[in-house]
mmCIF file of C-alpha atoms and ligand atoms in Angstrom:
data_model
loop_
_atom_site.group_PDB
_atom_site.id
_atom_site.type_symbol
_atom_site.label_atom_id
_atom_site.label_comp_id
_atom_site.label_asym_id
_atom_site.label_seq_id
_atom_site.Cartn_x
_atom_site.Cartn_y
_atom_site.Cartn_z
ATOM 1 C CA MET A 1 -17.058 35.561 -85.861
ATOM 2 C CA VAL A 2 -18.477 32.576 -87.588
ATOM 3 C CA VAL A 3 -16.006 29.855 -88.804
ATOM 4 C CA ASN A 4 -16.970 28.298 -92.155
ATOM 5 C CA LYS A 5 -18.186 24.685 -92.079
ATOM 6 C CA ASP A 6 -15.459 23.516 -94.494
ATOM 7 C CA ILE A 7 -12.801 24.783 -92.214
ATOM 8 C CA ILE A 8 -14.394 23.078 -89.160
ATOM 9 C CA ASN A 9 -14.444 19.816 -91.225
ATOM 10 C CA ASP A 10 -10.877 20.220 -92.247
ATOM 11 C CA TYR A 11 -9.979 20.673 -88.599
ATOM 12 C CA LYS A 12 -11.873 17.603 -87.580
ATOM 13 C CA ASN A 13 -10.576 15.341 -90.374
ATOM 14 C CA ASN A 14 -6.978 16.656 -90.881
ATOM 15 C CA GLY A 15 -6.233 17.755 -87.382
ATOM 16 C CA VAL A 16 -5.122 21.089 -88.640
ATOM 17 C CA ALA A 17 -6.753 23.976 -90.434
ATOM 18 C CA LEU A 18 -5.717 27.327 -91.785
ATOM 19 C CA LEU A 19 -7.865 30.406 -91.040
ATOM 20 C CA ARG A 20 -7.010 33.493 -93.165
ATOM 21 C CA ASN A 21 -7.412 36.999 -92.059
ATOM 22 C CA VAL A 22 -9.194 36.453 -88.823
ATOM 23 C CA LEU A 23 -7.255 38.845 -86.488
ATOM 24 C CA SER A 24 -7.238 42.636 -86.721
ATOM 25 C CA ASN A 25 -4.011 44.658 -86.727
ATOM 26 C CA ASP A 26 -5.049 46.133 -83.379
ATOM 27 C CA TRP A 27 -4.963 42.710 -81.704
ATOM 28 C CA LEU A 28 -1.662 41.897 -83.419
ATOM 29 C CA LYS A 29 -0.148 45.113 -82.210
ATOM 30 C CA LYS A 30 -1.268 44.388 -78.798
ATOM 31 C CA LEU A 31 0.165 40.824 -78.808
ATOM 32 C CA ALA A 32 3.513 42.194 -80.179
ATOM 33 C CA GLN A 33 3.484 44.709 -77.138
ATOM 34 C CA GLY A 34 2.905 41.844 -74.823
ATOM 35 C CA ILE A 35 5.633 39.872 -76.315
ATOM 36 C CA GLU A 36 8.129 42.719 -75.856
ATOM 37 C CA LYS A 37 7.120 43.034 -72.239
ATOM 38 C CA ASN A 38 7.283 39.247 -71.765
ATOM 39 C CA PHE A 39 10.897 38.956 -72.892
ATOM 40 C CA GLN A 40 12.039 42.125 -71.190
ATOM 41 C CA ASN A 41 10.904 40.216 -67.956
ATOM 42 C CA PRO A 42 10.739 36.629 -68.868
ATOM 43 C CA SER A 43 9.337 33.875 -66.477
ATOM 44 C CA GLN A 44 11.239 31.087 -64.880
ATOM 45 C CA TYR A 45 10.085 28.863 -67.927
ATOM 46 C CA LYS A 46 11.934 30.918 -70.584
ATOM 47 C CA CYS A 47 14.109 28.599 -72.574
ATOM 48 C CA VAL A 48 16.869 29.389 -75.079
ATOM 49 C CA TYR A 49 17.471 26.791 -77.708
ATOM 50 C CA GLU A 50 19.884 28.526 -80.040
ATOM 51 C CA LYS A 51 22.305 31.518 -79.759
ATOM 52 C CA GLU A 52 24.548 33.237 -82.439
ATOM 53 C CA ASN A 53 27.409 35.383 -81.277
ATOM 54 C CA GLY A 54 25.753 35.492 -77.778
ATOM 55 C CA LYS A 55 22.375 36.749 -79.246
ATOM 56 C CA GLU A 56 19.358 34.497 -78.524
ATOM 57 C CA ILE A 57 17.855 33.482 -81.838
ATOM 58 C CA PHE A 58 15.529 30.647 -80.880
ATOM 59 C CA TYR A 59 13.730 30.967 -77.525
ATOM 60 C CA ASP A 60 10.285 30.569 -75.939
ATOM 61 C CA ASP A 61 8.270 31.144 -72.769
ATOM 62 C CA TYR A 62 4.826 30.198 -71.578
ATOM 63 C CA CYS A 63 2.044 30.576 -68.927
ATOM 64 C CA ASN A 64 2.400 34.434 -68.642
ATOM 65 C CA TRP A 65 -1.208 35.428 -69.453
ATOM 66 C CA GLN A 66 -1.948 36.221 -65.756
ATOM 67 C CA ARG A 67 0.744 38.912 -65.575
ATOM 68 C CA ILE A 68 0.828 40.190 -69.208
ATOM 69 C CA GLU A 69 -2.287 42.421 -69.552
ATOM 70 C CA GLU A 70 -2.010 42.295 -73.338
ATOM 71 C CA TYR A 71 -2.305 38.545 -73.462
ATOM 72 C CA LYS A 72 -5.106 38.486 -70.961
ATOM 73 C CA ASP A 73 -7.066 41.023 -73.022
ATOM 74 C CA PHE A 74 -6.479 39.122 -76.235
ATOM 75 C CA ILE A 75 -7.590 35.795 -74.735
ATOM 76 C CA PHE A 76 -10.680 36.957 -72.945
ATOM 77 C CA ASN A 77 -11.830 39.814 -75.243
ATOM 78 C CA SER A 78 -11.031 38.956 -78.794
ATOM 79 C CA ASP A 79 -12.812 36.340 -80.923
ATOM 80 C CA ILE A 80 -10.099 33.743 -80.259
ATOM 81 C CA ALA A 81 -11.859 31.503 -77.769
ATOM 82 C CA LYS A 82 -14.988 31.671 -79.956
ATOM 83 C CA ILE A 83 -12.958 30.410 -82.896
ATOM 84 C CA ALA A 84 -11.550 27.592 -80.852
ATOM 85 C CA ALA A 85 -15.045 26.688 -79.579
ATOM 86 C CA GLN A 86 -16.351 26.394 -83.072
ATOM 87 C CA LEU A 87 -13.366 24.298 -84.267
ATOM 88 C CA MET A 88 -13.673 21.991 -81.292
ATOM 89 C CA GLN A 89 -17.417 21.984 -81.664
ATOM 90 C CA SER A 90 -17.579 22.465 -77.862
ATOM 91 C CA LYS A 91 -19.915 24.308 -75.649
ATOM 92 C CA LYS A 92 -17.388 24.681 -72.761
ATOM 93 C CA VAL A 93 -14.056 26.271 -73.508
ATOM 94 C CA ASN A 94 -11.214 26.621 -71.007
ATOM 95 C CA LEU A 95 -7.863 28.306 -71.483
ATOM 96 C CA PHE A 96 -5.056 25.908 -71.226
ATOM 97 C CA HIS A 97 -2.141 28.256 -71.688
ATOM 98 C CA GLU A 98 -0.251 30.508 -74.131
ATOM 99 C CA HIS A 99 3.163 29.834 -75.452
ATOM 100 C CA ILE A 100 5.407 32.322 -77.333
ATOM 101 C CA LEU A 101 8.006 30.916 -79.728
ATOM 102 C CA ILE A 102 10.423 33.125 -81.359
ATOM 103 C CA LYS A 103 12.938 32.237 -84.222
ATOM 104 C CA GLU A 104 15.067 35.250 -85.189
ATOM 105 C CA PRO A 105 16.372 35.387 -88.842
ATOM 106 C CA GLY A 106 19.227 32.952 -89.099
ATOM 107 C CA ALA A 107 17.902 30.519 -86.524
ATOM 108 C CA THR A 108 18.886 27.078 -87.965
ATOM 109 C CA LYS A 109 17.389 24.664 -85.436
ATOM 110 C CA ARG A 110 14.254 22.769 -86.255
ATOM 111 C CA THR A 111 11.442 22.487 -83.723
ATOM 112 C CA PRO A 112 11.569 18.628 -83.621
ATOM 113 C CA TRP A 113 8.593 16.668 -84.761
ATOM 114 C CA HIS A 114 6.351 16.063 -81.759
ATOM 115 C CA GLN A 115 2.843 15.714 -80.499
ATOM 116 C CA ASP A 116 1.748 18.096 -77.773
ATOM 117 C CA GLN A 117 -0.685 15.971 -75.803
ATOM 118 C CA PRO A 118 1.874 13.600 -74.162
ATOM 119 C CA TYR A 119 3.546 16.667 -72.682
ATOM 120 C CA TYR A 120 0.232 18.031 -71.396
ATOM 121 C CA CYS A 121 -1.670 17.206 -68.279
ATOM 122 C CA VAL A 122 -4.904 16.838 -70.161
ATOM 123 C CA ASP A 123 -6.765 13.987 -71.811
ATOM 124 C CA GLY A 124 -9.573 14.186 -74.349
ATOM 125 C CA LYS A 125 -10.045 14.955 -77.979
ATOM 126 C CA ASP A 126 -11.646 18.261 -77.802
ATOM 127 C CA ASN A 127 -8.710 20.734 -77.778
ATOM 128 C CA CYS A 128 -7.129 23.202 -80.045
ATOM 129 C CA SER A 129 -3.886 25.282 -80.398
ATOM 130 C CA LEU A 130 -3.986 28.422 -82.469
ATOM 131 C CA TRP A 131 -0.619 29.385 -83.880
ATOM 132 C CA ILE A 132 -0.680 33.020 -84.564
ATOM 133 C CA PRO A 133 2.170 34.680 -86.474
ATOM 134 C CA LEU A 134 3.012 38.297 -85.912
ATOM 135 C CA ASP A 135 5.324 38.394 -88.998
ATOM 136 C CA LYS A 136 5.000 37.359 -92.599
ATOM 137 C CA ILE A 137 5.878 33.649 -92.826
ATOM 138 C CA SER A 138 7.080 32.020 -95.945
ATOM 139 C CA LYS A 139 6.257 28.268 -96.524
ATOM 140 C CA GLU A 140 9.870 27.390 -95.862
ATOM 141 C CA VAL A 141 9.553 28.735 -92.323
ATOM 142 C CA CYS A 142 6.016 27.685 -91.555
ATOM 143 C CA PRO A 143 5.339 24.853 -89.003
ATOM 144 C CA GLU A 144 4.618 21.647 -90.636
ATOM 145 C CA PHE A 145 1.872 19.245 -89.606
ATOM 146 C CA VAL A 146 1.399 15.574 -90.449
ATOM 147 C CA LYS A 147 -2.189 15.448 -91.608
ATOM 148 C CA PHE A 148 -4.551 12.866 -89.935
ATOM 149 C CA SER A 149 -1.836 11.995 -87.163
ATOM 150 C CA HIS A 150 -4.221 13.116 -84.554
ATOM 151 C CA ASN A 151 -6.320 10.166 -85.292
ATOM 152 C CA TRP A 152 -3.816 7.485 -85.204
ATOM 153 C CA ASN A 153 -4.579 6.860 -81.568
ATOM 154 C CA LYS A 154 -0.859 6.941 -80.659
ATOM 155 C CA LYS A 155 0.967 8.799 -77.833
ATOM 156 C CA TYR A 156 4.668 9.488 -78.650
ATOM 157 C CA LEU A 157 7.426 10.289 -76.175
ATOM 158 C CA PRO A 158 7.785 13.986 -75.650
ATOM 159 C CA THR A 159 10.889 15.389 -77.221
ATOM 160 C CA LYS A 160 12.583 18.431 -75.569
ATOM 161 C CA PHE A 161 13.110 21.082 -78.136
ATOM 162 C CA PHE A 162 16.779 20.528 -77.618
ATOM 163 C CA GLY A 163 16.197 17.283 -79.490
ATOM 164 C CA HIS A 164 16.309 14.667 -76.841
ATOM 165 C CA THR A 165 13.317 12.939 -75.107
ATOM 166 C CA TYR A 166 12.334 13.664 -71.587
ATOM 167 C CA GLU A 167 14.457 11.928 -68.908
ATOM 168 C CA LYS A 168 11.666 11.104 -66.696
ATOM 169 C CA LYS A 169 9.572 9.126 -69.261
ATOM 170 C CA ASP A 170 6.234 7.484 -69.417
ATOM 171 C CA ASP A 171 6.902 4.067 -70.815
ATOM 172 C CA GLU A 172 3.507 3.698 -72.208
ATOM 173 C CA PHE A 173 4.589 6.224 -74.840
ATOM 174 C CA GLU A 174 6.304 5.033 -78.004
ATOM 175 C CA LYS A 175 9.150 6.609 -79.940
ATOM 176 C CA ILE A 176 8.015 8.970 -82.655
ATOM 177 C CA PRO A 177 8.671 7.785 -86.194
ATOM 178 C CA ASP A 178 11.423 9.283 -88.281
ATOM 179 C CA ILE A 179 9.323 11.741 -90.200
ATOM 180 C CA SER A 180 12.061 13.812 -91.720
ATOM 181 C CA ASN A 181 13.730 10.961 -93.478
ATOM 182 C CA ASN A 182 10.385 9.355 -94.730
ATOM 183 C CA LEU A 183 8.493 12.509 -95.870
ATOM 184 C CA LYS A 184 7.092 10.538 -98.852
ATOM 185 C CA ASP A 185 5.104 8.350 -96.410
ATOM 186 C CA TYR A 186 3.157 11.329 -94.972
ATOM 187 C CA GLU A 187 0.963 14.151 -95.994
ATOM 188 C CA ILE A 188 2.462 17.342 -94.688
ATOM 189 C CA ALA A 189 0.579 20.593 -94.487
ATOM 190 C CA SER A 190 2.243 23.951 -94.291
ATOM 191 C CA TRP A 191 1.387 27.445 -95.725
ATOM 192 C CA GLU A 192 2.641 30.884 -96.519
ATOM 193 C CA LEU A 193 1.035 33.120 -93.917
ATOM 194 C CA ASN A 194 0.398 36.774 -93.494
ATOM 195 C CA PRO A 195 -0.285 38.518 -90.050
ATOM 196 C CA GLY A 196 -3.927 38.077 -89.348
ATOM 197 C CA ASP A 197 -3.863 34.363 -90.413
ATOM 198 C CA LEU A 198 -3.633 31.543 -87.977
ATOM 199 C CA ILE A 199 -3.107 27.871 -87.939
ATOM 200 C CA ALA A 200 -5.350 25.747 -85.674
ATOM 201 C CA PHE A 201 -4.256 22.229 -84.688
ATOM 202 C CA ASN A 202 -5.202 19.372 -82.475
ATOM 203 C CA PHE A 203 -2.998 18.657 -79.390
ATOM 204 C CA SER A 204 -2.398 15.036 -80.848
ATOM 205 C CA ILE A 205 -1.255 16.045 -84.371
ATOM 206 C CA ILE A 206 2.397 15.454 -85.126
ATOM 207 C CA HIS A 207 4.115 18.772 -86.041
ATOM 208 C CA GLY A 208 7.417 20.445 -86.143
ATOM 209 C CA ALA A 209 9.000 23.665 -87.671
ATOM 210 C CA PRO A 210 12.010 24.518 -89.756
ATOM 211 C CA GLY A 211 14.559 27.128 -88.654
ATOM 212 C CA ASN A 212 14.105 30.692 -89.859
ATOM 213 C CA SER A 213 15.930 30.998 -93.183
ATOM 214 C CA SER A 214 14.010 34.322 -93.969
ATOM 215 C CA GLU A 215 14.913 37.913 -93.250
ATOM 216 C CA ASN A 216 11.919 38.482 -91.120
ATOM 217 C CA ARG A 217 11.586 37.729 -87.439
ATOM 218 C CA ARG A 218 9.340 34.633 -86.650
ATOM 219 C CA ARG A 219 7.265 35.558 -83.659
ATOM 220 C CA ALA A 220 4.354 33.231 -82.836
ATOM 221 C CA PHE A 221 1.729 33.428 -80.173
ATOM 222 C CA SER A 222 0.405 29.988 -79.764
ATOM 223 C CA VAL A 223 -2.671 29.894 -77.525
ATOM 224 C CA ARG A 224 -4.249 26.677 -76.417
ATOM 225 C CA PHE A 225 -7.862 25.771 -75.301
ATOM 226 C CA VAL A 226 -9.603 22.681 -74.140
ATOM 227 C CA GLY A 227 -13.238 21.678 -74.836
ATOM 228 C CA ASP A 228 -16.089 19.512 -73.724
ATOM 229 C CA ASP A 229 -14.376 16.208 -73.067
ATOM 230 C CA ALA A 230 -11.227 17.585 -71.553
ATOM 231 C CA THR A 231 -10.129 16.039 -68.211
ATOM 232 C CA PHE A 232 -6.969 16.493 -66.120
ATOM 233 C CA ALA A 233 -4.338 13.822 -66.615
ATOM 234 C CA LYS A 234 -1.751 12.831 -64.151
ATOM 235 C CA ARG A 235 1.167 11.539 -66.425
ATOM 236 C CA LYS A 236 3.761 9.141 -65.111
ATOM 237 C CA GLY A 237 6.546 11.202 -66.673
ATOM 238 C CA GLU A 238 7.414 14.942 -66.800
ATOM 239 C CA VAL A 239 4.796 17.340 -68.132
ATOM 240 C CA SER A 240 5.204 20.722 -69.841
ATOM 241 C CA PRO A 241 3.937 23.286 -68.674
ATOM 242 C CA PRO A 242 4.290 21.798 -65.161
ATOM 243 C CA PHE A 243 1.466 23.663 -63.529
ATOM 244 C CA PRO A 244 2.703 23.053 -59.975
ATOM 245 C CA GLU A 245 -0.124 24.996 -58.449
ATOM 246 C CA VAL A 246 -2.967 22.802 -59.911
ATOM 247 C CA LYS A 247 -4.327 20.258 -57.427
ATOM 248 C CA LEU A 248 -6.734 18.472 -59.636
ATOM 249 C CA LYS A 249 -6.980 14.650 -59.669
ATOM 250 C CA HIS A 250 -6.621 12.457 -62.719
ATOM 251 C CA GLY A 251 -9.948 12.420 -64.502
ATOM 252 C CA ASP A 252 -11.398 15.630 -63.063
ATOM 253 C CA LYS A 253 -12.815 18.311 -65.258
ATOM 254 C CA MET A 254 -10.388 21.039 -66.010
ATOM 255 C CA ASN A 255 -12.007 23.402 -63.440
ATOM 256 C CA SER A 256 -9.188 25.419 -61.968
ATOM 257 C CA PRO A 257 -8.303 29.235 -61.787
ATOM 258 C CA SER A 258 -5.224 28.151 -63.913
ATOM 259 C CA PHE A 259 -7.628 27.054 -66.718
ATOM 260 C CA PRO A 260 -10.465 29.670 -66.683
ATOM 261 C CA GLU A 261 -13.627 28.946 -68.490
ATOM 262 C CA ILE A 262 -14.219 31.496 -71.257
ATOM 263 C CA LYS A 263 -17.897 32.251 -71.979
ATOM 264 C CA VAL A 264 -18.362 32.251 -75.695
HETATM 265 O O1 AKG B 301 6.618 27.502 -83.370
HETATM 266 C C1 AKG B 301 7.175 26.385 -83.404
HETATM 267 O O2 AKG B 301 8.444 26.374 -83.708
HETATM 268 C C2 AKG B 301 6.512 25.174 -82.914
HETATM 269 C C3 AKG B 301 5.187 25.439 -82.468
HETATM 270 C C4 AKG B 301 4.601 24.348 -81.625
HETATM 271 O O3 AKG B 301 5.231 23.273 -81.507
HETATM 272 C C5 AKG B 301 3.349 24.582 -80.942
HETATM 273 O O4 AKG B 301 2.782 25.704 -80.960
HETATM 274 O O5 AKG B 301 2.895 23.614 -80.435
#
């Protein structure tokens, strides 16, 4: 799979790019099976952000690829790591982790505006998250990205998806601007998506997502990779995912069984 040069440039300049029709139905079916398994037997990291009459309607889980065969197969045997490598323009690609985020119809909670990198134990600019929808997504439901914000050279305090910032903070990080009340000051990217499409975005871009006002489920498989310049970061505050098993030191290359290199 060869990613078009314009898309690679969009990714670099805007911090976000849309790739249409790049995943087959077979892979999407496999991911959907994996997600079923995942939530029948969630990990300790599963979190529920919204319930309606006792039913979970906004929830997530992450770091399950080692136990969910379908995820592992997709990550190592589809073209997804090759796509990430081309977008990052990197020779070396390591998996960071996968993150599943589900909003059932009627979920009203926004995923707050945030940058991913301050949550993550990784420094560097060569990185890429691929947000893969398993359902049809209208523009009103699609995640939203503040174009160019990956290049502002800012690190904002991580925000829990419940809406408050982390208790154990890194004071070097600043408070994120109020994007929702100043939308005219920003260029926001979002799209209508079909299964097979994906959104690629840099760990430092500011993004958030509306609730799910549609009649479809909104299942997303967000898989994250790091590239050539990535190094392990020990943050002063809390990180997410926590990766308690990783014993790397600040500044080390991301060489760990938790972050396997994928040959592309
Ligand atoms: O799916 C969402 O609601 C947010 C996605 C997101 O923040 C991410 O994948 O980094």
